[in-house]
Tab-separated table of C-alpha atoms in Angstrom:
chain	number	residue	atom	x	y	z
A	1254	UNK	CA	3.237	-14.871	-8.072
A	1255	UNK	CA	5.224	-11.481	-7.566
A	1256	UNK	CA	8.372	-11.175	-5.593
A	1257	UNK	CA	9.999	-7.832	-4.853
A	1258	UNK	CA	13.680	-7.179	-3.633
A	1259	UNK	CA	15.323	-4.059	-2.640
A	1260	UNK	CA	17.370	-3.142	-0.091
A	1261	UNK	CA	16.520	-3.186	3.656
A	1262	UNK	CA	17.977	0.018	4.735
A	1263	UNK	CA	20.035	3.218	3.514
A	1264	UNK	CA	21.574	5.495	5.255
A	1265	UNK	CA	22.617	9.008	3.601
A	1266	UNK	CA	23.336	12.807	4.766
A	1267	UNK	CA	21.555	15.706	4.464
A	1268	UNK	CA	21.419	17.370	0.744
A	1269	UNK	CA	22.886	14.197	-0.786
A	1270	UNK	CA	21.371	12.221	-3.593
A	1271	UNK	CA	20.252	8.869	-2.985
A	1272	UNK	CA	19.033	5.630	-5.308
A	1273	UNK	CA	16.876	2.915	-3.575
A	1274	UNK	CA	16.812	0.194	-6.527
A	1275	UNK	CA	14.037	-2.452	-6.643
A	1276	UNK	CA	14.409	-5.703	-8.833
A	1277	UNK	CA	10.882	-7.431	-9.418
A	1278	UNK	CA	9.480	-10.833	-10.903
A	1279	UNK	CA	5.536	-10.352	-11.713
A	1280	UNK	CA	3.228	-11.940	-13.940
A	1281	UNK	CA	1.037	-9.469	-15.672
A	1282	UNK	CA	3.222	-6.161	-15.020
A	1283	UNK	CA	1.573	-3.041	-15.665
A	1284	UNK	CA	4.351	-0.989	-14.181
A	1285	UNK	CA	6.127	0.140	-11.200
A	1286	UNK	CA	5.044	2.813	-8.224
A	1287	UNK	CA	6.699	4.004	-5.121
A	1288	UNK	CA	5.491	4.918	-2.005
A	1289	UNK	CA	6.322	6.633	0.930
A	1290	UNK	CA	5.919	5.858	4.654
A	1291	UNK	CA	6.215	7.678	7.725
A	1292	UNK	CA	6.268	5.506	11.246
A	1293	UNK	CA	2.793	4.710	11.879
A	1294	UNK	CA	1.411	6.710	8.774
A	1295	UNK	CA	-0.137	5.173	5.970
A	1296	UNK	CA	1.368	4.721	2.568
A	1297	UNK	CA	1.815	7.938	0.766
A	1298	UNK	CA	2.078	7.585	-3.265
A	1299	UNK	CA	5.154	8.717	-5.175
A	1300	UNK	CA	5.229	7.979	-8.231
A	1301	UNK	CA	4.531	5.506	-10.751
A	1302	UNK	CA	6.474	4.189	-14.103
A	1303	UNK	CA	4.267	2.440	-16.290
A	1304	UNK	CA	6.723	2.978	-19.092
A	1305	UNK	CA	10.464	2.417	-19.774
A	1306	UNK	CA	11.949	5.456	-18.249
A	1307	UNK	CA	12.638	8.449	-15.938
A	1308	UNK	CA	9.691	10.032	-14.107
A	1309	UNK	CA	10.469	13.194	-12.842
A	1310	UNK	CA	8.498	14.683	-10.091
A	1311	UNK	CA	10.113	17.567	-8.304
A	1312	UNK	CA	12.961	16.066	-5.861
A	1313	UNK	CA	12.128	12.785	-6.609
A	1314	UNK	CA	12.556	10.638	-9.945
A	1315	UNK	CA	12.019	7.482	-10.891
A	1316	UNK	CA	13.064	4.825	-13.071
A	1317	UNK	CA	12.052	1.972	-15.353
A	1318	UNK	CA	13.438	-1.057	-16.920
A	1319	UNK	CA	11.061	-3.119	-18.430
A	1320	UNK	CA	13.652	-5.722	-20.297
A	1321	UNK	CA	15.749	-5.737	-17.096
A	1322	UNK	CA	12.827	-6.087	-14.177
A	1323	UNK	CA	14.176	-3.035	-12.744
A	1324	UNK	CA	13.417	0.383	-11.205
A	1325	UNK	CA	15.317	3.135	-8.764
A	1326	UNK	CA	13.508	6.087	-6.730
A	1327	UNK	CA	16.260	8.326	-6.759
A	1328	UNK	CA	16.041	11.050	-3.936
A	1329	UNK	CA	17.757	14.683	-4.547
A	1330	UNK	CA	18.462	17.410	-2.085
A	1331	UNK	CA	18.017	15.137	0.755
A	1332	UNK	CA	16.207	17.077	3.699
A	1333	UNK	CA	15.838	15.220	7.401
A	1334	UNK	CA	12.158	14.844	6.857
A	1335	UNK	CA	12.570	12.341	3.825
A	1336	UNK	CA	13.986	9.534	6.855
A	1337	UNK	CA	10.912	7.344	6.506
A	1338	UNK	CA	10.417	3.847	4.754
A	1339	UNK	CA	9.835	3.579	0.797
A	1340	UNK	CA	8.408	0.473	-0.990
A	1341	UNK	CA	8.454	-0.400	-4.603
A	1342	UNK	CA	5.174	-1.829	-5.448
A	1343	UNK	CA	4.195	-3.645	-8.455
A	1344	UNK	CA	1.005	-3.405	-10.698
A	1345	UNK	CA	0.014	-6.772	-11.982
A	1346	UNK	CA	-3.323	-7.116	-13.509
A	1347	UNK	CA	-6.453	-8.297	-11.916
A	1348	UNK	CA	-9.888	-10.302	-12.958
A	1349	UNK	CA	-11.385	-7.241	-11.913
A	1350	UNK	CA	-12.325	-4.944	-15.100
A	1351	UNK	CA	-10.025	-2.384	-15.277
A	1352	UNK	CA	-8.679	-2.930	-11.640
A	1353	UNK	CA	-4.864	-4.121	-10.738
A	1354	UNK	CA	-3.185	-5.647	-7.592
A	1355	UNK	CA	-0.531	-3.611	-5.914
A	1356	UNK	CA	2.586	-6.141	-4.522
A	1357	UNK	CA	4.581	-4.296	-2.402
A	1358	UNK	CA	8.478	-4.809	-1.635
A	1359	UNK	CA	9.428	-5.187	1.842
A	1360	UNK	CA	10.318	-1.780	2.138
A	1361	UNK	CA	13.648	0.327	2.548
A	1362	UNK	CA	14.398	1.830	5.730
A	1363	UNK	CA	16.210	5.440	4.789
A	1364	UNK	CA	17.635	7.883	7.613
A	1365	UNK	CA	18.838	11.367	6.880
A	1366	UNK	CA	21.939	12.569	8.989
A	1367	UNK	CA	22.607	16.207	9.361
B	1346	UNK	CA	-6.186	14.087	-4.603
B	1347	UNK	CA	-8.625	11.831	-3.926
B	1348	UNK	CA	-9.578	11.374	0.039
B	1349	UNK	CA	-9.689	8.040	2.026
B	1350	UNK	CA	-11.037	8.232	5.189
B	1351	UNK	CA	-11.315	4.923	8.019
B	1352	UNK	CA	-12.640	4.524	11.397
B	1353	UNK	CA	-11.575	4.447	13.653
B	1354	UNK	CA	-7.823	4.902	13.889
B	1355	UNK	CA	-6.826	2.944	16.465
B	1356	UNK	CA	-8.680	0.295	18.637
B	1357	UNK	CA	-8.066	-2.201	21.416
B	1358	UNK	CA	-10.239	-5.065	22.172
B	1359	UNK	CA	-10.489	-8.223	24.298
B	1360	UNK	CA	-9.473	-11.494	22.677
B	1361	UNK	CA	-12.328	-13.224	21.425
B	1362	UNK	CA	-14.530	-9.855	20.750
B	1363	UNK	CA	-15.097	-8.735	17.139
B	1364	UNK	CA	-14.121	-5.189	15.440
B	1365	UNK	CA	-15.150	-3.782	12.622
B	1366	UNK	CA	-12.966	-0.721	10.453
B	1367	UNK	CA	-14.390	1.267	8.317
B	1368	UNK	CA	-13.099	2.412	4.858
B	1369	UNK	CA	-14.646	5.673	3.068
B	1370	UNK	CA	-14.001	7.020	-0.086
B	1371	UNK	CA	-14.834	10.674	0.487
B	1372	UNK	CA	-14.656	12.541	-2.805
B	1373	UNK	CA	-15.030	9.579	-5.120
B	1374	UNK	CA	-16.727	6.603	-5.654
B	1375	UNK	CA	-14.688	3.378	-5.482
B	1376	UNK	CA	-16.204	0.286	-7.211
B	1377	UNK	CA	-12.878	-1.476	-5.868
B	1378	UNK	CA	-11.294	-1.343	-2.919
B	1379	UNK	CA	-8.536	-3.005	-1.118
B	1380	UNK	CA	-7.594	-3.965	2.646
B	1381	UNK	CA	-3.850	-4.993	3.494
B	1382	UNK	CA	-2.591	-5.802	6.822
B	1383	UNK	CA	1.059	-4.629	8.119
B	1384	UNK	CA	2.629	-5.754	10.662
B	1385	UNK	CA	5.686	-3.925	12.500
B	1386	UNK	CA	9.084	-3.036	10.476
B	1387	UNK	CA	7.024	-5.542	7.601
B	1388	UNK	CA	5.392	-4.759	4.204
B	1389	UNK	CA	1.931	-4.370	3.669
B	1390	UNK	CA	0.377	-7.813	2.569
B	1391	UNK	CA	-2.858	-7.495	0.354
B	1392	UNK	CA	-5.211	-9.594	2.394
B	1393	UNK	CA	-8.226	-9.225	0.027
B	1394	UNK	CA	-10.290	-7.309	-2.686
B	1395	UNK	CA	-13.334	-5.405	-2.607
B	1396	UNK	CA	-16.205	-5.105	-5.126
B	1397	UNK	CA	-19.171	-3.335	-4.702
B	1398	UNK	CA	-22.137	-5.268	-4.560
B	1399	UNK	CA	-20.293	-8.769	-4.767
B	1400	UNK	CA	-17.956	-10.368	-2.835
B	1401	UNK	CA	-15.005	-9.942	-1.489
B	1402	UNK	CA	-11.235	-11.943	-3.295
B	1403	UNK	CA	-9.484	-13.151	-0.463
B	1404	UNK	CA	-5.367	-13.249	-1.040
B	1405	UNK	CA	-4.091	-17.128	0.330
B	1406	UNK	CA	-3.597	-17.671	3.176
B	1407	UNK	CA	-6.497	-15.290	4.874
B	1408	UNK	CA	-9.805	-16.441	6.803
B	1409	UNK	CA	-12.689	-15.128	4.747
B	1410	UNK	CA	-14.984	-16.236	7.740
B	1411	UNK	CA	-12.598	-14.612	10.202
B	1412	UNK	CA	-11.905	-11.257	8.413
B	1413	UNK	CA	-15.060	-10.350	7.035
B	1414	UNK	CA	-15.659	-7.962	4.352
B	1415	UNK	CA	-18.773	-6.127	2.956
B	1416	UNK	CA	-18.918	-3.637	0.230
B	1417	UNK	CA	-22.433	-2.369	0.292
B	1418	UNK	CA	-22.079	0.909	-1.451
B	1419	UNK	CA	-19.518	2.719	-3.851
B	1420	UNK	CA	-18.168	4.703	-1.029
B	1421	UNK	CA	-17.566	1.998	1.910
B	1422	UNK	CA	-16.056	-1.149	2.476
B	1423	UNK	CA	-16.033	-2.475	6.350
B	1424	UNK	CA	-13.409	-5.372	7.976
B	1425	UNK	CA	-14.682	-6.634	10.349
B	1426	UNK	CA	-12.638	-9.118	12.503
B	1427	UNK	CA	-14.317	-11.591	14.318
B	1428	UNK	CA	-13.381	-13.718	17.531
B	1429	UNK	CA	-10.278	-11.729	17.419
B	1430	UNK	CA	-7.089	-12.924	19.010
B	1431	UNK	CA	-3.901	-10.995	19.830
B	1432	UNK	CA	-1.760	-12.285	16.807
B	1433	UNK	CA	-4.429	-10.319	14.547
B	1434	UNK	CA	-2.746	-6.960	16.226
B	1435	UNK	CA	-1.581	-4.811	13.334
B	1436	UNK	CA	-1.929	-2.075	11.313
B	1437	UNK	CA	-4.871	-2.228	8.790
B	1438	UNK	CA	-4.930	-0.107	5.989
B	1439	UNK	CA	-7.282	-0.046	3.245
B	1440	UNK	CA	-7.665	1.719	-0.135
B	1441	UNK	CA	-9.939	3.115	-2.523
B	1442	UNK	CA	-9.820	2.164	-6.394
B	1443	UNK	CA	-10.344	5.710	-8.635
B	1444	UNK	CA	-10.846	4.874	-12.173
B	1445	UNK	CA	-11.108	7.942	-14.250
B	1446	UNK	CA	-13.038	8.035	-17.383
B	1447	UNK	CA	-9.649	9.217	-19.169
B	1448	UNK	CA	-8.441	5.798	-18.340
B	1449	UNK	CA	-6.339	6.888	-15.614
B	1450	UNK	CA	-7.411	4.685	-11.864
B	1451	UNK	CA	-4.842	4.736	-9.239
B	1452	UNK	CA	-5.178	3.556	-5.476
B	1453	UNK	CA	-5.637	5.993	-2.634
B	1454	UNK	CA	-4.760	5.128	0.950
B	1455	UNK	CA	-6.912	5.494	4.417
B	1456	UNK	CA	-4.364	6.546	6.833
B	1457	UNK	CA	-5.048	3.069	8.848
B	1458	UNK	CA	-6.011	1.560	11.614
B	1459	UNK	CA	-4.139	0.336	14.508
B	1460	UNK	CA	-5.726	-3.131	16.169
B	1461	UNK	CA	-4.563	-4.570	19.402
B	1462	UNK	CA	-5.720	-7.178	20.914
B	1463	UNK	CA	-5.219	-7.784	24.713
């Protein structure tokens, strides 16, 4: 099976940088996404690392570590509407043709403080 | 971006009645699709897998006679959740599978629905 871990909650100010980390154990890994939740909104997708390696996508980059089992989201420029939940999520293959199974971590609670 | 719609986004029913979400993929056509259940402050738990025309992969652990799922064309999948009882409150989301001839297929999220059962 697939087991994710990253941290419950962060807690960072307004225009700082901050890394959520996510450590993973998977069978069949195809890679790594991220993705962003509001309270009572649905997932929102961030990003996704399918290779060893930084992913850069405007104030948000992520991270890859095959060999270690290990990604970050890293957050710039923090701004009070980023306070929402983010999950790591892992792609593991699937019987389906061409299809995969998303696990997600349990998700990391961040709040922005002015 | 490709659009997931569902329907309806919130509900509340009497214990013991059935409901039944719908999942639409509106500018695509989704040969897979996937419904996950979340429950408060949790993580979204893959309860099963879609296929069009076949049936559905239940994840361990979930009722395939109590959470039933039918994929009848490439645009919708339905839940439907039957004799429902008030510990099957929660947040249902479900998504659509985009596989793009390029080789590129990513998942795409409804924005939900919210179950409670009285």
């Amino acid at each position: 099976g697939q087991s994710l871990e990253q941290p419950s909650e962060v807690t960072a100010v307004e225009g700082a940088i901050v890394q959520i980390n996510c450590t993973y154990q998977t069978s069949g890994f195809y890679g790594l996404s991220w993705y962003q939740q509001h309270d009572g909104g649905a997932p929102t997708f961030l990003s996704y690392n399918g290779l060893d390696g930084l992913e850069e996508t405007g104030r948000f980059s992520s991270f890859l570590s095959r060999s270690d089992s290990y990604g970050y989201l890293l957050l710039q420029e923090l701004q009070m509407k980023d306070s929402a939940s983010y999950f790591c999520a892992v792609r593991a293959s699937y019987s389906g043709a061409g299809s995969y199974q998303l696990t997600f971590g349990k998700g990391t609670k961040l709040s922005v403080i002015p | 971006g490709a659009v997931v719609s569902q329907h309806p986004s919130w509900v509340i029913c009497k214990s013991g009645t059935s409901v039944k979400i719908e999942c639409r993929s509106l500018d695509f056509q989704a040969t897979t699709m996937f419904w996950y259940r979340q429950f408060p402050k949790q993580s979204l738990m893959l309860m099963a897998t879609s296929n069009e025309g076949s049936k559905a992969t239940y994840e361990q652990g979930v009722e395939k006679d109590k959470f039933l799922i039918n994929h009848a064309s490439l645009t919708l999948s339905t839940l439907t959740v039957t004799s429902a009882h008030p510990e099957d409150s929660s947040f249902y989301i479900c998504s659509g599978l985009l596989m793009a001839s390029s080789g590129y297929n990513e998942q795409f999220f409804g924005p939900g629905t919210r179950l409670t059962v009285l």
